[in-house]
Amino acid sequence: QDNRISIWSAGDLGNAGLNGEYHGEPHLLCDIQHNGDVMDMQFLDQERIVVASSTGTVTIFRHHQNNQTLSANHRWEKAHYHVDQDTSSGGAACTGVVCNNPEIVTVGEDGRINLFRADQKDAVRTIDNADSSTLHAVTFLRTTEILTVNSIGQLKIWDLRQQRNEPSQIFSLAGDRVPLHCVDRHPNQQHIVATGGQDGMLSIWDIRQGTMPVSLLNAHEAEMWEVHFHPSDPDHLFTCSEDGSLWHWDTSANVSEKPSFLHQGGRSTAYLSHSTINQSVVSAWLSNDPTKDRMEITNLIPNQTLSVNSLDVLGPCLVYGTDAEAIYVNRQLFA
């Protein structure tokens, strides 16, 4: 009933021991009340966090690091709504938010897409009837294009430079219209996209060709809630599910030689030059059956029974939240 946004310190990353273990317990730095369920959130920059609410409101909170407090910096009331923005009960859940500072894109149960700028009071752009069904998630494809997934198994590309309110491309799962819940784009190969949905399957798409996924991989026994490529080593992909599992998919060419994760990358929409692309990696994700070639799949939490609702990954750290009302930090992802 009472929801809060909390900022935690997960211990000091700077003082890793000789064997790579970190010291220091996670502790709560500050928190603030939030109206409605938190559907999604993302950092806009070092101190601002954009939060999507089940009430349809989108809020930017500022983390004041000098005195460790949080305050509401800006609020777009009922950015998502069913009937009419002015009625008291008309809010529709904002299901997803993605930031590329200063731009913020939100999607919702009302099938709307909003483009906000952090420094502007009103939406820069709203596509009112972007979708006739619920939009479950959104991510940037490149700075001017976004990807959305909906509840009838479709992946759509929207070009924000275009004034028309239609997607520039539509991809869909064949046969059953299985709701898609999550989407992520390969950090260096922007044409490779992963989605997950109601049936627990992992779909890999090549948006340069066709309108169907290039591969469908059997994954979880129930809904897949989140999918993420590792931001600095996208041979590695992570998925989590209602069935209580969190899978690490490893397509690195030689699985026995684990790469070193000494460099710290950020989860941002930075675009790498094509020279950094490793051709063997591309073929691994895009081959008809990546599992046949070389893929190691590990369930990182084998005996979990409660839903794993969200995850994020950075360097050697994986963080995930479950229905046990707990947040877990795994700091030895590639140990």
mmCIF file of C-alpha atoms in Angstrom:
data_model
loop_
_atom_site.group_PDB
_atom_site.id
_atom_site.type_symbol
_atom_site.label_atom_id
_atom_site.label_comp_id
_atom_site.label_asym_id
_atom_site.label_seq_id
_atom_site.Cartn_x
_atom_site.Cartn_y
_atom_site.Cartn_z
ATOM 1 C CA GLN A 1 0.000 0.000 0.000
ATOM 2 C CA ASP A 2 2.806 2.369 0.884
ATOM 3 C CA ASN A 3 5.430 2.528 -1.852
ATOM 4 C CA ARG A 4 8.849 4.106 -1.641
ATOM 5 C CA ILE A 5 11.795 4.866 -3.909
ATOM 6 C CA SER A 6 15.023 3.953 -2.118
ATOM 7 C CA ILE A 7 18.672 4.672 -2.835
ATOM 8 C CA TRP A 8 21.103 2.066 -1.509
ATOM 9 C CA SER A 9 24.846 1.931 -1.304
ATOM 10 C CA ALA A 10 25.925 -1.580 -2.202
ATOM 11 C CA GLY A 11 29.254 -1.364 -0.368
ATOM 12 C CA ASP A 12 32.459 0.157 -1.661
ATOM 13 C CA LEU A 13 33.339 -1.055 -5.157
ATOM 14 C CA GLY A 14 36.759 0.522 -4.786
ATOM 15 C CA ASN A 15 38.070 -1.786 -2.100
ATOM 16 C CA ALA A 16 37.942 -5.197 -3.729
ATOM 17 C CA GLY A 17 40.079 -7.763 -1.938
ATOM 18 C CA LEU A 18 42.819 -9.762 -3.648
ATOM 19 C CA ASN A 19 40.372 -12.399 -4.819
ATOM 20 C CA GLY A 20 37.960 -9.834 -6.240
ATOM 21 C CA GLU A 21 35.531 -9.977 -3.338
ATOM 22 C CA TYR A 22 34.000 -6.720 -2.198
ATOM 23 C CA HIS A 23 33.590 -5.617 1.389
ATOM 24 C CA GLY A 24 30.925 -3.551 3.012
ATOM 25 C CA GLU A 25 27.267 -4.295 3.556
ATOM 26 C CA PRO A 26 24.566 -2.687 1.461
ATOM 27 C CA HIS A 27 22.879 0.098 3.379
ATOM 28 C CA LEU A 28 19.963 2.423 2.798
ATOM 29 C CA LEU A 29 21.054 5.982 2.000
ATOM 30 C CA CYS A 30 17.623 7.601 1.664
ATOM 31 C CA ASP A 31 14.070 6.995 0.522
ATOM 32 C CA ILE A 32 10.935 8.911 -0.408
ATOM 33 C CA GLN A 33 7.246 8.109 -0.715
ATOM 34 C CA HIS A 34 5.883 7.219 -4.148
ATOM 35 C CA ASN A 35 2.244 7.407 -5.183
ATOM 36 C CA GLY A 36 1.163 4.138 -6.865
ATOM 37 C CA ASP A 37 3.155 1.036 -7.734
ATOM 38 C CA VAL A 38 6.597 1.590 -9.231
ATOM 39 C CA MET A 39 6.313 0.026 -12.700
ATOM 40 C CA ASP A 40 9.763 0.964 -14.006
ATOM 41 C CA MET A 41 12.607 3.353 -13.269
ATOM 42 C CA GLN A 42 15.862 4.483 -14.802
ATOM 43 C CA PHE A 43 18.626 6.942 -13.992
ATOM 44 C CA LEU A 44 18.513 10.018 -16.218
ATOM 45 C CA ASP A 45 21.954 11.177 -15.053
ATOM 46 C CA GLN A 46 24.148 10.882 -11.948
ATOM 47 C CA GLU A 47 21.549 12.352 -9.638
ATOM 48 C CA ARG A 48 18.126 12.126 -11.275
ATOM 49 C CA ILE A 49 15.898 9.056 -11.507
ATOM 50 C CA VAL A 50 12.794 8.820 -13.702
ATOM 51 C CA VAL A 51 10.005 6.701 -12.213
ATOM 52 C CA ALA A 52 6.889 5.251 -13.884
ATOM 53 C CA SER A 53 3.770 4.832 -11.724
ATOM 54 C CA SER A 54 0.681 2.629 -11.941
ATOM 55 C CA THR A 55 -1.294 5.891 -11.553
ATOM 56 C CA GLY A 56 -0.012 6.996 -14.979
ATOM 57 C CA THR A 57 2.204 9.714 -13.510
ATOM 58 C CA VAL A 58 5.896 10.022 -14.418
ATOM 59 C CA THR A 59 8.187 11.634 -11.813
ATOM 60 C CA ILE A 60 11.804 12.758 -11.831
ATOM 61 C CA PHE A 61 13.362 12.393 -8.378
ATOM 62 C CA ARG A 62 16.630 14.095 -7.516
ATOM 63 C CA HIS A 63 19.153 12.403 -5.258
ATOM 64 C CA HIS A 64 20.964 15.088 -3.233
ATOM 65 C CA GLN A 65 24.292 13.460 -2.524
ATOM 66 C CA ASN A 66 25.555 16.148 -0.141
ATOM 67 C CA ASN A 67 22.892 15.434 2.494
ATOM 68 C CA GLN A 68 21.586 12.053 1.228
ATOM 69 C CA THR A 69 17.961 12.997 0.586
ATOM 70 C CA LEU A 70 15.542 12.450 -2.288
ATOM 71 C CA SER A 71 13.106 15.046 -3.569
ATOM 72 C CA ALA A 72 10.549 15.155 -6.379
ATOM 73 C CA ASN A 73 12.170 17.324 -9.024
ATOM 74 C CA HIS A 74 9.446 17.273 -11.687
ATOM 75 C CA ARG A 75 6.162 15.450 -12.244
ATOM 76 C CA TRP A 76 4.070 14.797 -15.341
ATOM 77 C CA GLU A 77 0.659 14.028 -13.825
ATOM 78 C CA LYS A 78 -1.300 11.340 -15.681
ATOM 79 C CA ALA A 79 1.098 11.129 -18.576
ATOM 80 C CA HIS A 80 -0.920 7.945 -19.290
ATOM 81 C CA TYR A 81 -4.701 7.827 -18.936
ATOM 82 C CA HIS A 82 -7.690 5.860 -20.222
ATOM 83 C CA VAL A 83 -10.534 8.271 -20.692
ATOM 84 C CA ASP A 84 -9.507 11.783 -20.044
ATOM 85 C CA GLN A 85 -6.545 13.334 -18.295
ATOM 86 C CA ASP A 86 -8.718 15.473 -16.019
ATOM 87 C CA THR A 87 -10.912 12.844 -14.353
ATOM 88 C CA SER A 88 -9.775 11.713 -10.940
ATOM 89 C CA SER A 89 -9.808 8.010 -11.704
ATOM 90 C CA GLY A 90 -8.685 7.965 -15.312
ATOM 91 C CA GLY A 91 -4.985 7.170 -14.892
ATOM 92 C CA ALA A 92 -3.538 4.260 -16.871
ATOM 93 C CA ALA A 93 -0.384 2.527 -15.652
ATOM 94 C CA CYS A 94 2.863 3.796 -17.136
ATOM 95 C CA THR A 95 4.556 0.454 -17.828
ATOM 96 C CA GLY A 96 7.948 1.491 -19.134
ATOM 97 C CA VAL A 97 10.401 4.372 -19.207
ATOM 98 C CA VAL A 98 13.714 4.843 -21.012
ATOM 99 C CA CYS A 99 16.113 7.798 -20.814
ATOM 100 C CA ASN A 100 18.670 9.292 -23.134
ATOM 101 C CA ASN A 101 19.364 12.551 -21.312
ATOM 102 C CA PRO A 102 17.636 14.994 -21.662
ATOM 103 C CA GLU A 103 15.007 12.900 -23.453
ATOM 104 C CA ILE A 104 12.645 10.513 -21.690
ATOM 105 C CA VAL A 105 10.247 8.144 -23.460
ATOM 106 C CA THR A 106 7.337 6.507 -21.622
ATOM 107 C CA VAL A 107 4.797 3.851 -22.667
ATOM 108 C CA GLY A 108 1.647 2.630 -20.949
ATOM 109 C CA GLU A 109 -1.420 0.466 -20.689
ATOM 110 C CA ASP A 110 -3.268 3.111 -22.701
ATOM 111 C CA GLY A 111 -1.154 2.357 -25.803
ATOM 112 C CA ARG A 112 0.359 5.866 -25.665
ATOM 113 C CA ILE A 113 3.961 6.891 -26.278
ATOM 114 C CA ASN A 114 5.191 10.141 -24.683
ATOM 115 C CA LEU A 115 8.435 11.934 -25.430
ATOM 116 C CA PHE A 116 9.454 14.295 -22.615
ATOM 117 C CA ARG A 117 12.471 16.510 -22.081
ATOM 118 C CA ALA A 118 13.768 16.795 -18.545
ATOM 119 C CA ASP A 119 13.747 20.595 -18.718
ATOM 120 C CA GLN A 120 10.258 21.053 -20.221
ATOM 121 C CA LYS A 121 6.895 21.144 -18.507
ATOM 122 C CA ASP A 122 4.826 19.658 -21.333
ATOM 123 C CA ALA A 123 5.408 16.603 -23.480
ATOM 124 C CA VAL A 124 7.526 17.325 -26.574
ATOM 125 C CA ARG A 125 5.498 14.745 -28.466
ATOM 126 C CA THR A 126 2.654 12.329 -27.727
ATOM 127 C CA ILE A 127 1.516 9.508 -29.982
ATOM 128 C CA ASP A 128 -1.977 8.965 -28.596
ATOM 129 C CA ASN A 129 -3.068 5.797 -30.325
ATOM 130 C CA ALA A 130 0.349 4.296 -30.883
ATOM 131 C CA ASP A 131 -1.076 0.899 -30.009
ATOM 132 C CA SER A 132 -4.514 -0.580 -29.551
ATOM 133 C CA SER A 133 -3.123 -2.911 -26.869
ATOM 134 C CA THR A 134 -0.947 -2.398 -23.792
ATOM 135 C CA LEU A 135 2.640 -1.335 -24.444
ATOM 136 C CA HIS A 136 4.769 -3.246 -21.955
ATOM 137 C CA ALA A 137 8.299 -1.939 -22.506
ATOM 138 C CA VAL A 138 10.367 0.519 -24.505
ATOM 139 C CA THR A 139 14.048 1.019 -25.310
ATOM 140 C CA PHE A 140 16.135 3.230 -27.575
ATOM 141 C CA LEU A 141 17.285 1.679 -30.836
ATOM 142 C CA ARG A 142 19.363 4.752 -31.646
ATOM 143 C CA THR A 143 19.078 8.381 -30.540
ATOM 144 C CA THR A 144 16.035 9.121 -32.711
ATOM 145 C CA GLU A 145 14.384 5.697 -32.793
ATOM 146 C CA ILE A 146 12.694 3.589 -30.152
ATOM 147 C CA LEU A 147 11.491 -0.013 -29.916
ATOM 148 C CA THR A 148 8.255 -0.983 -28.148
ATOM 149 C CA VAL A 149 6.728 -4.388 -27.341
ATOM 150 C CA ASN A 150 3.022 -4.969 -26.778
ATOM 151 C CA SER A 151 0.516 -7.452 -25.416
ATOM 152 C CA ILE A 152 -0.220 -9.054 -28.811
ATOM 153 C CA GLY A 153 3.314 -10.234 -29.581
ATOM 154 C CA GLN A 154 4.486 -7.289 -31.666
ATOM 155 C CA LEU A 155 7.796 -5.443 -31.715
ATOM 156 C CA LYS A 156 7.571 -1.990 -33.312
ATOM 157 C CA ILE A 157 10.126 0.609 -34.355
ATOM 158 C CA TRP A 158 9.196 4.284 -34.076
ATOM 159 C CA ASP A 159 11.193 7.071 -35.715
ATOM 160 C CA LEU A 160 10.750 10.147 -33.520
ATOM 161 C CA ARG A 161 11.857 12.458 -36.357
ATOM 162 C CA GLN A 162 8.792 11.462 -38.368
ATOM 163 C CA GLN A 163 5.668 13.479 -37.666
ATOM 164 C CA ARG A 164 3.308 10.671 -38.613
ATOM 165 C CA ASN A 165 1.993 8.564 -35.760
ATOM 166 C CA GLU A 166 2.674 5.163 -37.277
ATOM 167 C CA PRO A 167 5.567 2.826 -36.565
ATOM 168 C CA SER A 168 8.254 2.668 -39.249
ATOM 169 C CA GLN A 169 8.407 -1.133 -38.915
ATOM 170 C CA ILE A 170 6.325 -3.856 -37.258
ATOM 171 C CA PHE A 171 7.636 -7.311 -36.355
ATOM 172 C CA SER A 172 5.526 -10.040 -34.833
ATOM 173 C CA LEU A 173 5.682 -13.496 -33.358
ATOM 174 C CA ALA A 174 4.105 -16.043 -35.678
ATOM 175 C CA GLY A 175 0.928 -17.846 -34.645
ATOM 176 C CA ASP A 176 -0.220 -17.201 -31.087
ATOM 177 C CA ARG A 177 -0.127 -13.539 -30.145
ATOM 178 C CA VAL A 178 1.874 -14.085 -26.977
ATOM 179 C CA PRO A 179 2.232 -10.858 -24.952
ATOM 180 C CA LEU A 180 5.810 -9.527 -24.936
ATOM 181 C CA HIS A 181 6.936 -8.055 -21.608
ATOM 182 C CA CYS A 182 10.524 -6.951 -22.139
ATOM 183 C CA VAL A 183 12.975 -5.846 -24.818
ATOM 184 C CA ASP A 184 16.687 -5.037 -25.018
ATOM 185 C CA ARG A 185 18.962 -4.049 -27.864
ATOM 186 C CA HIS A 186 22.461 -5.453 -28.368
ATOM 187 C CA PRO A 187 24.824 -2.641 -27.262
ATOM 188 C CA ASN A 188 27.109 -2.734 -30.331
ATOM 189 C CA GLN A 189 25.003 -4.516 -32.959
ATOM 190 C CA GLN A 190 21.946 -2.334 -33.088
ATOM 191 C CA HIS A 191 20.093 -4.676 -35.418
ATOM 192 C CA ILE A 192 20.094 -7.493 -32.843
ATOM 193 C CA VAL A 193 17.198 -7.282 -30.392
ATOM 194 C CA ALA A 194 16.072 -9.686 -27.657
ATOM 195 C CA THR A 195 12.530 -9.911 -26.278
ATOM 196 C CA GLY A 196 10.771 -12.081 -23.713
ATOM 197 C CA GLY A 197 7.140 -12.640 -22.911
ATOM 198 C CA GLN A 198 4.231 -14.464 -21.378
ATOM 199 C CA ASP A 199 5.347 -17.951 -22.451
ATOM 200 C CA GLY A 200 8.891 -17.584 -21.050
ATOM 201 C CA MET A 201 10.494 -17.881 -24.519
ATOM 202 C CA LEU A 202 13.506 -15.777 -25.481
ATOM 203 C CA SER A 203 13.181 -14.328 -28.985
ATOM 204 C CA ILE A 204 16.158 -12.939 -30.915
ATOM 205 C CA TRP A 205 15.323 -10.573 -33.809
ATOM 206 C CA ASP A 206 17.392 -9.161 -36.648
ATOM 207 C CA ILE A 207 15.571 -5.975 -37.525
ATOM 208 C CA ARG A 208 17.372 -5.740 -40.888
ATOM 209 C CA GLN A 209 15.502 -8.716 -42.234
ATOM 210 C CA GLY A 210 12.068 -10.300 -42.184
ATOM 211 C CA THR A 211 9.292 -9.565 -39.714
ATOM 212 C CA MET A 212 9.716 -12.621 -37.480
ATOM 213 C CA PRO A 213 12.342 -13.572 -34.892
ATOM 214 C CA VAL A 214 15.480 -15.289 -36.220
ATOM 215 C CA SER A 215 15.466 -17.615 -33.235
ATOM 216 C CA LEU A 216 13.069 -18.676 -30.481
ATOM 217 C CA LEU A 217 14.751 -20.233 -27.485
ATOM 218 C CA ASN A 218 12.983 -22.259 -24.827
ATOM 219 C CA ALA A 219 13.728 -20.539 -21.582
ATOM 220 C CA HIS A 220 11.473 -20.133 -18.572
ATOM 221 C CA GLU A 221 8.375 -22.002 -17.401
ATOM 222 C CA ALA A 222 6.426 -18.780 -16.845
ATOM 223 C CA GLU A 223 6.454 -15.089 -17.817
ATOM 224 C CA MET A 224 9.827 -13.556 -18.592
ATOM 225 C CA TRP A 225 9.921 -10.189 -16.858
ATOM 226 C CA GLU A 226 13.263 -8.756 -17.925
ATOM 227 C CA VAL A 227 15.986 -9.331 -20.527
ATOM 228 C CA HIS A 228 19.378 -7.568 -20.619
ATOM 229 C CA PHE A 229 22.485 -7.878 -22.730
ATOM 230 C CA HIS A 230 25.602 -7.210 -20.691
ATOM 231 C CA PRO A 231 26.422 -3.562 -21.613
ATOM 232 C CA SER A 232 30.156 -4.076 -22.136
ATOM 233 C CA ASP A 233 30.199 -7.782 -23.028
ATOM 234 C CA PRO A 234 27.071 -8.604 -25.023
ATOM 235 C CA ASP A 235 28.089 -12.247 -25.540
ATOM 236 C CA HIS A 236 26.324 -12.483 -22.190
ATOM 237 C CA LEU A 237 22.572 -12.090 -21.794
ATOM 238 C CA PHE A 238 20.431 -12.307 -18.645
ATOM 239 C CA THR A 239 16.739 -13.148 -18.287
ATOM 240 C CA CYS A 240 14.499 -13.517 -15.234
ATOM 241 C CA SER A 241 11.061 -14.972 -14.726
ATOM 242 C CA GLU A 242 7.905 -15.430 -12.685
ATOM 243 C CA ASP A 243 9.058 -19.056 -12.235
ATOM 244 C CA GLY A 244 11.817 -17.897 -9.854
ATOM 245 C CA SER A 245 14.760 -18.443 -12.188
ATOM 246 C CA LEU A 246 17.426 -16.064 -13.485
ATOM 247 C CA TRP A 247 19.350 -17.338 -16.485
ATOM 248 C CA HIS A 248 22.782 -16.344 -17.735
ATOM 249 C CA TRP A 249 23.132 -17.061 -21.481
ATOM 250 C CA ASP A 250 26.770 -17.189 -22.595
ATOM 251 C CA THR A 251 27.571 -17.256 -26.318
ATOM 252 C CA SER A 252 31.240 -16.261 -26.002
ATOM 253 C CA ALA A 253 33.221 -18.210 -28.593
ATOM 254 C CA ASN A 254 35.363 -20.065 -26.122
ATOM 255 C CA VAL A 255 33.242 -20.628 -23.066
ATOM 256 C CA SER A 256 36.148 -22.078 -21.063
ATOM 257 C CA GLU A 257 38.144 -18.829 -21.197
ATOM 258 C CA LYS A 258 36.123 -16.372 -19.200
ATOM 259 C CA PRO A 259 36.799 -12.749 -20.188
ATOM 260 C CA SER A 260 38.168 -10.285 -17.672
ATOM 261 C CA PHE A 261 35.693 -7.715 -16.422
ATOM 262 C CA LEU A 262 38.144 -5.144 -15.166
ATOM 263 C CA HIS A 263 36.744 -2.275 -17.198
ATOM 264 C CA GLN A 264 33.651 -0.520 -15.915
ATOM 265 C CA GLY A 265 31.022 0.200 -18.546
ATOM 266 C CA GLY A 266 27.750 2.041 -18.008
ATOM 267 C CA ARG A 267 24.288 1.098 -19.154
ATOM 268 C CA SER A 268 23.752 3.963 -21.517
ATOM 269 C CA THR A 269 22.856 4.468 -25.130
ATOM 270 C CA ALA A 270 26.450 4.946 -26.254
ATOM 271 C CA TYR A 271 27.036 3.692 -29.775
ATOM 272 C CA LEU A 272 30.266 1.900 -30.532
ATOM 273 C CA SER A 273 32.016 2.109 -33.879
ATOM 274 C CA HIS A 274 31.704 -0.901 -36.176
ATOM 275 C CA SER A 275 35.381 -1.730 -35.763
ATOM 276 C CA THR A 276 34.655 -3.083 -32.283
ATOM 277 C CA ILE A 277 32.300 -5.715 -33.629
ATOM 278 C CA ASN A 278 33.400 -9.304 -33.291
ATOM 279 C CA GLN A 279 31.962 -11.201 -36.255
ATOM 280 C CA SER A 280 31.826 -14.561 -34.460
ATOM 281 C CA VAL A 281 29.575 -13.064 -31.790
ATOM 282 C CA VAL A 282 27.138 -11.808 -34.381
ATOM 283 C CA SER A 283 26.731 -15.234 -35.907
ATOM 284 C CA ALA A 284 26.228 -16.783 -32.472
ATOM 285 C CA TRP A 285 23.140 -14.709 -31.617
ATOM 286 C CA LEU A 286 21.808 -14.742 -35.170
ATOM 287 C CA SER A 287 22.368 -18.389 -36.081
ATOM 288 C CA ASN A 288 19.133 -20.363 -36.428
ATOM 289 C CA ASP A 289 19.790 -22.242 -33.236
ATOM 290 C CA PRO A 290 22.437 -20.515 -31.115
ATOM 291 C CA THR A 291 22.249 -23.323 -28.547
ATOM 292 C CA LYS A 292 23.590 -25.840 -31.099
ATOM 293 C CA ASP A 293 26.690 -23.796 -31.874
ATOM 294 C CA ARG A 294 27.959 -22.668 -28.533
ATOM 295 C CA MET A 295 25.851 -21.448 -25.707
ATOM 296 C CA GLU A 296 26.148 -22.142 -22.038
ATOM 297 C CA ILE A 297 23.048 -21.461 -19.973
ATOM 298 C CA THR A 298 23.280 -21.245 -16.189
ATOM 299 C CA ASN A 299 20.446 -20.699 -13.737
ATOM 300 C CA LEU A 300 22.076 -18.319 -11.266
ATOM 301 C CA ILE A 301 19.486 -18.975 -8.528
ATOM 302 C CA PRO A 302 18.536 -22.650 -8.861
ATOM 303 C CA ASN A 303 16.266 -23.115 -5.837
ATOM 304 C CA GLN A 304 14.280 -19.878 -5.971
ATOM 305 C CA THR A 305 10.529 -20.362 -5.979
ATOM 306 C CA LEU A 306 9.308 -16.757 -5.893
ATOM 307 C CA SER A 307 9.165 -14.540 -8.974
ATOM 308 C CA VAL A 308 12.319 -12.660 -10.025
ATOM 309 C CA ASN A 309 10.793 -9.369 -11.152
ATOM 310 C CA SER A 310 13.713 -7.286 -12.356
ATOM 311 C CA LEU A 311 17.426 -7.377 -12.973
ATOM 312 C CA ASP A 312 20.260 -5.148 -14.088
ATOM 313 C CA VAL A 313 23.876 -5.858 -14.831
ATOM 314 C CA LEU A 314 27.084 -3.812 -14.910
ATOM 315 C CA GLY A 315 30.722 -4.962 -14.928
ATOM 316 C CA PRO A 316 30.984 -7.983 -12.602
ATOM 317 C CA CYS A 317 27.766 -7.074 -10.739
ATOM 318 C CA LEU A 318 24.265 -8.408 -11.153
ATOM 319 C CA VAL A 319 21.389 -6.987 -9.119
ATOM 320 C CA TYR A 320 17.893 -8.471 -9.018
ATOM 321 C CA GLY A 321 14.686 -8.092 -7.043
ATOM 322 C CA THR A 322 12.225 -10.842 -6.114
ATOM 323 C CA ASP A 323 8.799 -11.362 -4.572
ATOM 324 C CA ALA A 324 10.611 -12.153 -1.310
ATOM 325 C CA GLU A 325 10.740 -8.331 -0.975
ATOM 326 C CA ALA A 326 14.500 -8.536 -1.193
ATOM 327 C CA ILE A 327 17.158 -7.146 -3.485
ATOM 328 C CA TYR A 328 20.162 -9.340 -4.219
ATOM 329 C CA VAL A 329 23.579 -8.250 -5.446
ATOM 330 C CA ASN A 330 25.850 -10.841 -7.054
ATOM 331 C CA ARG A 331 29.307 -9.310 -7.362
ATOM 332 C CA GLN A 332 31.128 -12.254 -8.878
ATOM 333 C CA LEU A 333 29.259 -12.731 -12.086
ATOM 334 C CA PHE A 334 32.299 -13.956 -13.970
ATOM 335 C CA ALA A 335 34.329 -15.436 -11.143
#
